[in-house]
PDB file of C-alpha atoms and ligand atoms in Angstrom:
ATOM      1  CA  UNK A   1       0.000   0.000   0.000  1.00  0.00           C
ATOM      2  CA  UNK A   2       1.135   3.433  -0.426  1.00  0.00           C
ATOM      3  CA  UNK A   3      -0.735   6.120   0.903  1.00  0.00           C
ATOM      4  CA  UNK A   4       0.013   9.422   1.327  1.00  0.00           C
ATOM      5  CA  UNK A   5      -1.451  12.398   3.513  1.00  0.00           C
ATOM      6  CA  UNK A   6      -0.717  16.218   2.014  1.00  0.00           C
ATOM      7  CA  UNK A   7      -1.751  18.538   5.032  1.00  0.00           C
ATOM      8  CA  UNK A   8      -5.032  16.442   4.918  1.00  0.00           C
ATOM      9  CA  UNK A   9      -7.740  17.502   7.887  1.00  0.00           C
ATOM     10  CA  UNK A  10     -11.288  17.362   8.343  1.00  0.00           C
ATOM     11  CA  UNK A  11     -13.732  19.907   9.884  1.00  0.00           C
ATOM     12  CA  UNK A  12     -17.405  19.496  10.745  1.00  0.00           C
ATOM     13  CA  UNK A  13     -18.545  23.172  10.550  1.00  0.00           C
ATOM     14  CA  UNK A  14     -16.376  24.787  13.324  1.00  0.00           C
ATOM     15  CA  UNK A  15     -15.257  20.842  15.094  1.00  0.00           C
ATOM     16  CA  UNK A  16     -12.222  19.674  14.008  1.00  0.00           C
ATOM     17  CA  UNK A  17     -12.634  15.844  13.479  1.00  0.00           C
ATOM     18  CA  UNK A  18      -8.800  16.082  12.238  1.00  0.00           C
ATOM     19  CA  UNK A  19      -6.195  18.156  12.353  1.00  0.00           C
ATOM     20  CA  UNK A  20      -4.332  18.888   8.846  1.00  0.00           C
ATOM     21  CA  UNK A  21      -1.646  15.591   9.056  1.00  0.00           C
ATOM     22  CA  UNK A  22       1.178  14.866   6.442  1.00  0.00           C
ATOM     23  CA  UNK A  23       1.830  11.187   6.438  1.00  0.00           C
ATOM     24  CA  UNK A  24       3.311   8.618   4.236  1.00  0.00           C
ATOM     25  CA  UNK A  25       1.525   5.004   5.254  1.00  0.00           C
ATOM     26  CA  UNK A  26       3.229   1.921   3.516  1.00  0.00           C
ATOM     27  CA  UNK A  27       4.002  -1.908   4.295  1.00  0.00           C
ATOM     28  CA  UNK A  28       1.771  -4.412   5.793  1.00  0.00           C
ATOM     29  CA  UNK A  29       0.217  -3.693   8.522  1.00  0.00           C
ATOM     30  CA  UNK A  30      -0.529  -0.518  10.455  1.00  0.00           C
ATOM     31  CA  UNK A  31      -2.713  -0.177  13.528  1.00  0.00           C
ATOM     32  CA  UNK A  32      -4.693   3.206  15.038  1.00  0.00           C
ATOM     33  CA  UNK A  33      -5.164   3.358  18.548  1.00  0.00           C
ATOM     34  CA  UNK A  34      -6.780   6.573  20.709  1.00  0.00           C
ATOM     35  CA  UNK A  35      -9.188   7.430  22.556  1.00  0.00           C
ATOM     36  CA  UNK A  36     -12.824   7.738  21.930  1.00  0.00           C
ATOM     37  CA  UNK A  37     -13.525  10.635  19.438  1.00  0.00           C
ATOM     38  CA  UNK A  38      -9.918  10.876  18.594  1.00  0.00           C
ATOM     39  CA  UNK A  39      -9.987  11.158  15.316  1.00  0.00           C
ATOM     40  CA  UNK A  40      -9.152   7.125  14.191  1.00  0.00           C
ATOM     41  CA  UNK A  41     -12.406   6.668  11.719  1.00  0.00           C
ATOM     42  CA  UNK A  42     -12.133   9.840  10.051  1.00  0.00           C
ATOM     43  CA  UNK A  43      -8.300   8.979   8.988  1.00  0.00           C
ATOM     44  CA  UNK A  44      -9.715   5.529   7.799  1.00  0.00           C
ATOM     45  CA  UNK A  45     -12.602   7.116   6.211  1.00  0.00           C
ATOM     46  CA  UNK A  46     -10.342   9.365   4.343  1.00  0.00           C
ATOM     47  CA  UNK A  47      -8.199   6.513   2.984  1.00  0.00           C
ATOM     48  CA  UNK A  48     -11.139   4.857   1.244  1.00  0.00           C
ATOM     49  CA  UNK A  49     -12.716   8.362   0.414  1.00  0.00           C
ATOM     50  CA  UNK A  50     -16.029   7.643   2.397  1.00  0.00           C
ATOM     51  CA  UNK A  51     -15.211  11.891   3.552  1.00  0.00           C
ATOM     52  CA  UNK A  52     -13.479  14.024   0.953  1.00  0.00           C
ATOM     53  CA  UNK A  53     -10.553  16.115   3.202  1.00  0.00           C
ATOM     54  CA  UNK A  54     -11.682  19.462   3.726  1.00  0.00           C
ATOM     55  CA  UNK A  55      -8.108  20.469   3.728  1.00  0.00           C
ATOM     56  CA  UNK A  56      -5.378  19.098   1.809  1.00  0.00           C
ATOM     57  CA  UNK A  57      -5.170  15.745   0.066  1.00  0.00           C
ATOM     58  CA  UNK A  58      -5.152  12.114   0.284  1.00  0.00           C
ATOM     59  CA  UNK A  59      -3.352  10.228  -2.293  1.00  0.00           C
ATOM     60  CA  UNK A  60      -3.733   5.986  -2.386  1.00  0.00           C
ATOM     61  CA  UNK A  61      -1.714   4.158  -4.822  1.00  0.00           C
ATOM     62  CA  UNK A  62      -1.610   7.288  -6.812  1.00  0.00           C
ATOM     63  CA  UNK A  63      -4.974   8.356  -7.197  1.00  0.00           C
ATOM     64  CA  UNK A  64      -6.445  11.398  -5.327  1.00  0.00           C
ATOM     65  CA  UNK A  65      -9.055  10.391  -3.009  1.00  0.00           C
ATOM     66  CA  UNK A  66     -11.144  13.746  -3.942  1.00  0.00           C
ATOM     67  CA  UNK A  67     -11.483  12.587  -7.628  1.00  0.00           C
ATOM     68  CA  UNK A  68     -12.736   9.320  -7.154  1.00  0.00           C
ATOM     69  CA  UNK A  69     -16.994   9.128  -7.138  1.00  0.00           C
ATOM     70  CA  UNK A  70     -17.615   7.465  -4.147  1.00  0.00           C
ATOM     71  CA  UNK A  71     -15.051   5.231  -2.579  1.00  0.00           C
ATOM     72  CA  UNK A  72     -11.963   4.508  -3.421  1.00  0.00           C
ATOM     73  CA  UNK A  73     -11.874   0.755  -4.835  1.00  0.00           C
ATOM     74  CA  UNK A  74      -8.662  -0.350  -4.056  1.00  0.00           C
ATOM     75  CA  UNK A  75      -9.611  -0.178  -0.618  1.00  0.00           C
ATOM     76  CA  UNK A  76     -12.151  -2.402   1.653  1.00  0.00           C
ATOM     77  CA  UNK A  77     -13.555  -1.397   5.030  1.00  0.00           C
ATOM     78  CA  UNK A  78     -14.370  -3.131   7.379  1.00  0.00           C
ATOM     79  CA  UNK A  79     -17.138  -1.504   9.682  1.00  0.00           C
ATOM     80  CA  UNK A  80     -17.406  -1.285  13.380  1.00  0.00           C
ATOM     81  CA  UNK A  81     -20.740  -3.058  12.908  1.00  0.00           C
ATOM     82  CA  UNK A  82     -20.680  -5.890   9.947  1.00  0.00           C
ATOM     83  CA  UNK A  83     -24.206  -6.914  10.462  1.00  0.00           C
ATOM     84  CA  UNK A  84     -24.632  -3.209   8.871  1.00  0.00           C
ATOM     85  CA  UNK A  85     -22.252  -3.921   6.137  1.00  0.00           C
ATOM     86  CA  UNK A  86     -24.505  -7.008   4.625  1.00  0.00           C
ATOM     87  CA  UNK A  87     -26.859  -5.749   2.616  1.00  0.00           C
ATOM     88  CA  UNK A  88     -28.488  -9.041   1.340  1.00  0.00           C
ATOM     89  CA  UNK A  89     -30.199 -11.549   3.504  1.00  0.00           C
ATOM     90  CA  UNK A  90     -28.064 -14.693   2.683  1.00  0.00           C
ATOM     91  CA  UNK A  91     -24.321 -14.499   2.639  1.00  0.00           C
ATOM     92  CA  UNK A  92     -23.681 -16.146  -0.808  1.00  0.00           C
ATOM     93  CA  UNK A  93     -25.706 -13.276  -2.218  1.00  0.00           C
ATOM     94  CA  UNK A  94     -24.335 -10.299  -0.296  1.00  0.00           C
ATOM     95  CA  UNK A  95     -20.925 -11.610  -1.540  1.00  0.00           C
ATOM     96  CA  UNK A  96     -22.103 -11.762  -5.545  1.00  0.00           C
ATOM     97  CA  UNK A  97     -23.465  -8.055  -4.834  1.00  0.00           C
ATOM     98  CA  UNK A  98     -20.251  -6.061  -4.809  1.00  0.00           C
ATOM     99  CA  UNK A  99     -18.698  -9.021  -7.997  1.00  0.00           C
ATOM    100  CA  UNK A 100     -22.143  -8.036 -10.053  1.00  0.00           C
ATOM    101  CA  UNK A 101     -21.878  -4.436  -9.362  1.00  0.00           C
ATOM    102  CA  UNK A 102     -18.656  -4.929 -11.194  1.00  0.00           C
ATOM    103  CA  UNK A 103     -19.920  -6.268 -14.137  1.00  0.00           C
ATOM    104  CA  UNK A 104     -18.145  -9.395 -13.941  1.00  0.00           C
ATOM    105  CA  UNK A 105     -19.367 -12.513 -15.363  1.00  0.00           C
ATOM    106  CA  UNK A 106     -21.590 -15.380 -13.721  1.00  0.00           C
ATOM    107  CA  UNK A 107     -19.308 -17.924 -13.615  1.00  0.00           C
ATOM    108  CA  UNK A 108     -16.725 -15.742 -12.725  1.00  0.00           C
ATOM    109  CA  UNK A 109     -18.493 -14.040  -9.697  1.00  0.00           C
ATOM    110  CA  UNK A 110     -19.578 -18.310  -8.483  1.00  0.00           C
ATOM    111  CA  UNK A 111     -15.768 -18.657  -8.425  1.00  0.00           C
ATOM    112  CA  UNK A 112     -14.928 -15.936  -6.436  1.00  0.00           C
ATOM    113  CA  UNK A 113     -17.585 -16.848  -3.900  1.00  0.00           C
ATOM    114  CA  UNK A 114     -16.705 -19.876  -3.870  1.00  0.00           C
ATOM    115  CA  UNK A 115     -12.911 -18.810  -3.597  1.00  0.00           C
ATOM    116  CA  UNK A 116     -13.529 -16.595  -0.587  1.00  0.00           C
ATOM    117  CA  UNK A 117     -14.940 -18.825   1.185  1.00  0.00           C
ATOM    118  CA  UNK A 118     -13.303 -21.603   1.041  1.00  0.00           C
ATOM    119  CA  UNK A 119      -9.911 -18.890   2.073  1.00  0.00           C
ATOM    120  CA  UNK A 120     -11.865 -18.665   5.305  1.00  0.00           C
ATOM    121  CA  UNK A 121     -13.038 -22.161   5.536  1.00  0.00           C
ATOM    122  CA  UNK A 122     -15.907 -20.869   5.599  1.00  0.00           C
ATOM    123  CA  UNK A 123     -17.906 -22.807   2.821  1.00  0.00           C
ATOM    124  CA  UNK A 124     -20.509 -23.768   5.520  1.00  0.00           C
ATOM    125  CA  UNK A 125     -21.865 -19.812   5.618  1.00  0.00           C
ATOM    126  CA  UNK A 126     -22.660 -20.017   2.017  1.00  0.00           C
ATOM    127  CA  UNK A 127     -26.227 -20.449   2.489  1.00  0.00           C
ATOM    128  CA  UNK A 128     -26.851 -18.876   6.468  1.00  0.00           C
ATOM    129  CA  UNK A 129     -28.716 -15.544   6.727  1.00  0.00           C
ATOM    130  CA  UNK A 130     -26.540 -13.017   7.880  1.00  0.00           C
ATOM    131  CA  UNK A 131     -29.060 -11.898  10.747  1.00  0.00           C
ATOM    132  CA  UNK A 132     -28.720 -15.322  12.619  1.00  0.00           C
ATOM    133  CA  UNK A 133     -25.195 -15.687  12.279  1.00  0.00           C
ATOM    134  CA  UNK A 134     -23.159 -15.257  15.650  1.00  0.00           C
ATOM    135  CA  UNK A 135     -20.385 -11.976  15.878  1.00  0.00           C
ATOM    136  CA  UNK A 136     -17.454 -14.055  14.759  1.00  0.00           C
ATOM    137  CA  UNK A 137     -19.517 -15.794  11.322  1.00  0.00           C
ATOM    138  CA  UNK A 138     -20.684 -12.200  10.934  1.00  0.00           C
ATOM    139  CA  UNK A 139     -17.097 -10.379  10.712  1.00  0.00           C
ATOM    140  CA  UNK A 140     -15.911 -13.403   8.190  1.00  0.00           C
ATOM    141  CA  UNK A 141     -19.287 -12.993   6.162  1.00  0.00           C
ATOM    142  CA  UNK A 142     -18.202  -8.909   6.333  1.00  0.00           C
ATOM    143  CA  UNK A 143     -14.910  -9.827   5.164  1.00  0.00           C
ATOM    144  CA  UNK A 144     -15.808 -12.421   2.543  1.00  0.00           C
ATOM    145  CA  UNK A 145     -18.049  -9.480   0.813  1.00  0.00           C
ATOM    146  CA  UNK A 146     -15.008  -7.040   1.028  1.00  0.00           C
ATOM    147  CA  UNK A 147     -12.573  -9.465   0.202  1.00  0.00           C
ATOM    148  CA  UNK A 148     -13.772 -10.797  -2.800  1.00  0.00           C
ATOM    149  CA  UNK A 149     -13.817  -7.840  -4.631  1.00  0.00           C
ATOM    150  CA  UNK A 150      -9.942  -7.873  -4.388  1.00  0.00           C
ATOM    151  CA  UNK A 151      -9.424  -4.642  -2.746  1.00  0.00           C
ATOM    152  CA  UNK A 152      -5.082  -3.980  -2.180  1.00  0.00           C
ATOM    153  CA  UNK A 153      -5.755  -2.689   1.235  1.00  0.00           C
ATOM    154  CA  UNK A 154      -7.961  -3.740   3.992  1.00  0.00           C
ATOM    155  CA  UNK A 155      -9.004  -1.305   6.914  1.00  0.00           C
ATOM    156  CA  UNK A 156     -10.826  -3.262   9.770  1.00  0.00           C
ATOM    157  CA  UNK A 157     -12.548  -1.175  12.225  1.00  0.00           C
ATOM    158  CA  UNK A 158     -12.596  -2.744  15.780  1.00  0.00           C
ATOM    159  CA  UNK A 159     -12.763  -6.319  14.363  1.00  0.00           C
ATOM    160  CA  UNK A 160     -12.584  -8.035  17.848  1.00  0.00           C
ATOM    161  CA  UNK A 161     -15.591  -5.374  19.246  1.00  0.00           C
ATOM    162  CA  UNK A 162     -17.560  -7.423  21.113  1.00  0.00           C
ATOM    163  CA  UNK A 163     -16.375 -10.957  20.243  1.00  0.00           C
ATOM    164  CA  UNK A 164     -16.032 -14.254  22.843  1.00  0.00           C
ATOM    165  CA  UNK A 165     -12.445 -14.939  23.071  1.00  0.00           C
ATOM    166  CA  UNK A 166     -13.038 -18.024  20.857  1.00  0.00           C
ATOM    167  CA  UNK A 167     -13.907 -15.546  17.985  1.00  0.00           C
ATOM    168  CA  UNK A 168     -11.548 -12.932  18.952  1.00  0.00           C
ATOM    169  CA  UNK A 169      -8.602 -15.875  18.402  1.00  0.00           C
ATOM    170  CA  UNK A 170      -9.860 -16.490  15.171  1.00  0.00           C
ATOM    171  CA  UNK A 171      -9.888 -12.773  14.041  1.00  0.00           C
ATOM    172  CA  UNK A 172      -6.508 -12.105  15.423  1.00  0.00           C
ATOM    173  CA  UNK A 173      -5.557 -15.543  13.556  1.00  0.00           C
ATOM    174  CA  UNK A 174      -7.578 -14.248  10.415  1.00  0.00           C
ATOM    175  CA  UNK A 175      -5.715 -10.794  10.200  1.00  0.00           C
ATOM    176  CA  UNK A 176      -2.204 -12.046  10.793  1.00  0.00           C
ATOM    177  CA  UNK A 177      -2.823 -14.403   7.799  1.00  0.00           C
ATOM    178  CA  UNK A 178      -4.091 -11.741   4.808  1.00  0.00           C
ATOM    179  CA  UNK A 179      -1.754 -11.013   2.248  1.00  0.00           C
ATOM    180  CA  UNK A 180      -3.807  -8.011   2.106  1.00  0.00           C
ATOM    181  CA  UNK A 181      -2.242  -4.947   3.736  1.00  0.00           C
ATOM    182  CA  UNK A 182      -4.085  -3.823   6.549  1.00  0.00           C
ATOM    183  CA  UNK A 183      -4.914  -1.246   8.999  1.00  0.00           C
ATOM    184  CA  UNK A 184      -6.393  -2.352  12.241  1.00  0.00           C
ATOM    185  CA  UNK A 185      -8.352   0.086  14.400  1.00  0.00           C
ATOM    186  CA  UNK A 186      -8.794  -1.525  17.671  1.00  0.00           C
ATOM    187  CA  UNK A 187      -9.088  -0.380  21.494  1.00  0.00           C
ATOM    188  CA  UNK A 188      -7.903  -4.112  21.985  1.00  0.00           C
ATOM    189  CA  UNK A 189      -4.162  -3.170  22.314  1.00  0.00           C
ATOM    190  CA  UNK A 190      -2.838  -7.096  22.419  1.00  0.00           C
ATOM    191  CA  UNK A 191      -4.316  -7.422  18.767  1.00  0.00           C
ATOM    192  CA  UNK A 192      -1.830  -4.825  17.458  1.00  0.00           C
ATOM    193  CA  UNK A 193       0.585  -5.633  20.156  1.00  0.00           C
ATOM    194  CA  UNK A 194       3.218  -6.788  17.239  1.00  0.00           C
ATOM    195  CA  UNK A 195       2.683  -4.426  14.498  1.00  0.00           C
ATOM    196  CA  UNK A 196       6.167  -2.669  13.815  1.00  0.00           C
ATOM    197  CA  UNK A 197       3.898   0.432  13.173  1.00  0.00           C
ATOM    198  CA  UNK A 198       0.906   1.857  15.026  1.00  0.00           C
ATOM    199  CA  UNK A 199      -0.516   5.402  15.243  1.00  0.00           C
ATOM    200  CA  UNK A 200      -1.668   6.999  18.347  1.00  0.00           C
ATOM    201  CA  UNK A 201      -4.379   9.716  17.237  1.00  0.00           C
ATOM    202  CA  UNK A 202      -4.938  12.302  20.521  1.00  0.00           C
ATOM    203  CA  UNK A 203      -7.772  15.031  20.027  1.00  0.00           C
ATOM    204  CA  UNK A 204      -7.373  15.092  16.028  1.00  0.00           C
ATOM    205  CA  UNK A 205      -3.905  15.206  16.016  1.00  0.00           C
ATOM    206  CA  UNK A 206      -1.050  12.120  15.261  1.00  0.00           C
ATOM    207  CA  UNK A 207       0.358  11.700  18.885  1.00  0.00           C
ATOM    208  CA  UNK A 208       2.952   9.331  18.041  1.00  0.00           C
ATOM    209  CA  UNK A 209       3.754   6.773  15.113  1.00  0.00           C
ATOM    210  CA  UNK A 210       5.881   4.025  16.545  1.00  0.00           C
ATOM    211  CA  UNK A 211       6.689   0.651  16.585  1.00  0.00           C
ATOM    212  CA  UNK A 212       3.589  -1.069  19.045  1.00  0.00           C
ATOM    213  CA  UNK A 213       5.168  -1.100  22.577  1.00  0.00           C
ATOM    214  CA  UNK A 214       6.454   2.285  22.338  1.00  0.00           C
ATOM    215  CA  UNK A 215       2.816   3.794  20.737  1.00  0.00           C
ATOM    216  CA  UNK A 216       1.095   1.701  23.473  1.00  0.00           C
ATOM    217  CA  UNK A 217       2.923   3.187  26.360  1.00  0.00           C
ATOM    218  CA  UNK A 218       2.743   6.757  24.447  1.00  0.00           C
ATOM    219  CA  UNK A 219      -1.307   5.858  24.748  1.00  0.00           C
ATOM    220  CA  UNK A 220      -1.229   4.764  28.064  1.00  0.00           C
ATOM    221  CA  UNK A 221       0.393   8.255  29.264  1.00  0.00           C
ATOM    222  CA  UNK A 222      -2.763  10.118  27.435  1.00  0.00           C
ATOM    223  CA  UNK A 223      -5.573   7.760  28.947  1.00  0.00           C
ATOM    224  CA  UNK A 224      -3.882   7.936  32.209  1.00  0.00           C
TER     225      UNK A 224
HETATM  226  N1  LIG B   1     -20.220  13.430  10.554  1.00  0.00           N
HETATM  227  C1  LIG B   1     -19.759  14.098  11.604  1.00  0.00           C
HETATM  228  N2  LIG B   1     -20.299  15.285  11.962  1.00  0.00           N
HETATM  229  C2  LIG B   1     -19.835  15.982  13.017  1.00  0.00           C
HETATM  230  N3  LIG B   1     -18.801  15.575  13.795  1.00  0.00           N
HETATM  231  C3  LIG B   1     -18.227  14.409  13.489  1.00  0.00           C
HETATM  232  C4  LIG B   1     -18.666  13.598  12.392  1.00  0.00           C
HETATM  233  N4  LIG B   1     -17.889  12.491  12.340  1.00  0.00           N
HETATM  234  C5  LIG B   1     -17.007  12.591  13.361  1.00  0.00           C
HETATM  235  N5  LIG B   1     -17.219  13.738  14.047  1.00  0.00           N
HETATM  236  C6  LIG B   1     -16.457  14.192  15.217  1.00  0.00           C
HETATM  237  O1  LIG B   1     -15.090  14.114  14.908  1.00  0.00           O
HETATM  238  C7  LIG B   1     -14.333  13.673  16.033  1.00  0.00           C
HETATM  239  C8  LIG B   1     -13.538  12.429  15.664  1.00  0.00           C
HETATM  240  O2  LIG B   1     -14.439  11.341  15.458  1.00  0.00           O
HETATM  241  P1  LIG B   1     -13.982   9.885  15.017  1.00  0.00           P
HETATM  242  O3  LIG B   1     -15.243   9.097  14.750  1.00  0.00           O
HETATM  243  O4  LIG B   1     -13.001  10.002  13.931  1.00  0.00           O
HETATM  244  O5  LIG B   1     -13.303   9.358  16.346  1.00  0.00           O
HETATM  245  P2  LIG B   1     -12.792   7.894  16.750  1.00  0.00           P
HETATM  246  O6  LIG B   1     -11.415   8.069  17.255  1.00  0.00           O
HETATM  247  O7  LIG B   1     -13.012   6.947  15.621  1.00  0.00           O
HETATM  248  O8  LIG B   1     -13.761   7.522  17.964  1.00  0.00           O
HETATM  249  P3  LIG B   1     -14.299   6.074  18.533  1.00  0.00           P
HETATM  250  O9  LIG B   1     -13.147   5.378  19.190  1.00  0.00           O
HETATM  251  O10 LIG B   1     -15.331   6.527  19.535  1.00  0.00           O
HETATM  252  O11 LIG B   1     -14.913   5.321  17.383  1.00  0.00           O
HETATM  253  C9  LIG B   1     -15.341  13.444  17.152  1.00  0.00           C
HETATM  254  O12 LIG B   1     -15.362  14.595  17.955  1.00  0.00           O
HETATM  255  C10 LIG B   1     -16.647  13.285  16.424  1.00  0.00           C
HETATM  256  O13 LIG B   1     -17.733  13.681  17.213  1.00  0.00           O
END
């Protein structure tokens, strides 16, 4: 991935969601930590375009954010809340959505279901409705969906949020396996605990952008 932030901020009227940050984001994995309203989902919202930078620019793998439509395709997300991210009742479906929006062919999109699924071992949610499936089937489902449209870079926004540790494992497990790059939003510190790079966002601004045990301890000194 290679992402790069020109003096790009964010204001709501007269709040300041972010401050005006220059950044240069590559490799494989990055993870955002800070505090509540710190300014984490408006930097991940700017990388896939979902909010235009009021100030500034954000440039991913060479295209302006600004110029593209909607969102920027070489990038999934990941949502706090999946069971808001599937759109179609049964899982096989909400995965063909995004491949047919793409024009791609029939037997093309059944392979790529098929594909995705089976990456996850996950063949068995094929047919399931996404409202009865349990927090842990629900952030595969969310990630089979995103996945399959075979975005570069994968943002995840508190993927363990409210997950048994059973489900939690496999998440970790999940996100330490994608050849995807990724960047992990999280309040659940252990799940970036071995990133070589995590930023610490503090009222809008970049507090720190260190290896993990150094950003962690940086956050621990603001939340103390
Ligand atoms: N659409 C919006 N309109 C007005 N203010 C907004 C909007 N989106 C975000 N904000 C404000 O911008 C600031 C940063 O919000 P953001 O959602 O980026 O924080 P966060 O670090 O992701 O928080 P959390 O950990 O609670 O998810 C907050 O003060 C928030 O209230």
């Amino acid at each position: 991935m290679n992402i790069q932030f020109e003096s790009a901020g964010v204001s709501f009227g007269a709040r300041v969601a972010l401050e005006p940050l220059t950044l240069a984001i590559t490799g494989k994995r990055i993870g955002v930590i800070g505090l509540n309203g710190s300014g984490k989902t408006t930097f991940a919202r700017l990388i896939n375009g979902l909010t235009k930078p009021t100030t500034g620019r954000v440039i991913v793998n060479g295209r302006d954010t600004a110029d593209e439509k909607t969102v920027v395709t070489d990038v999934g997300f990941i949502f706090q809340s999946p069971q808001n991210q599937i759109i179609l009742p049964i899982v096989k479906d909400d995965i063909a959505f995004g491949l047919k929006r793409r024009g791609l062919s029939k037997a093309e999109i059944e392979a790529r279901v098929e594909g995705v699924l089976a990456r996850f071992g996950a063949e068995a949610l094929a047919d399931r409705r996404a409202h009865e499936l349990s927090g842990g089937e629900l952030q595969v489902a969310a990630l089979c969906s995103v996945l399959a449209t075979g975005p570069g870079i994968l943002i995840l926004d508190e993927p363990t949020n409210q997950l048994d540790l059973k489900n939690r494992a496999l998440v970790e497990r999940i996100i330490a396996g994608l050849p995807e790059s990724a960047i992990v939003i999280t309040h659940d510190l252990e799940l970036i605990a071995g990133f070589e790079r995590v930023l610490v966002f503090h009222e809008g601004r970049l507090a720190a952008d260190e290896p993990a045990a150094e950003a962690i301890a940086r956050y621990r000194e603001i939340a103390a």
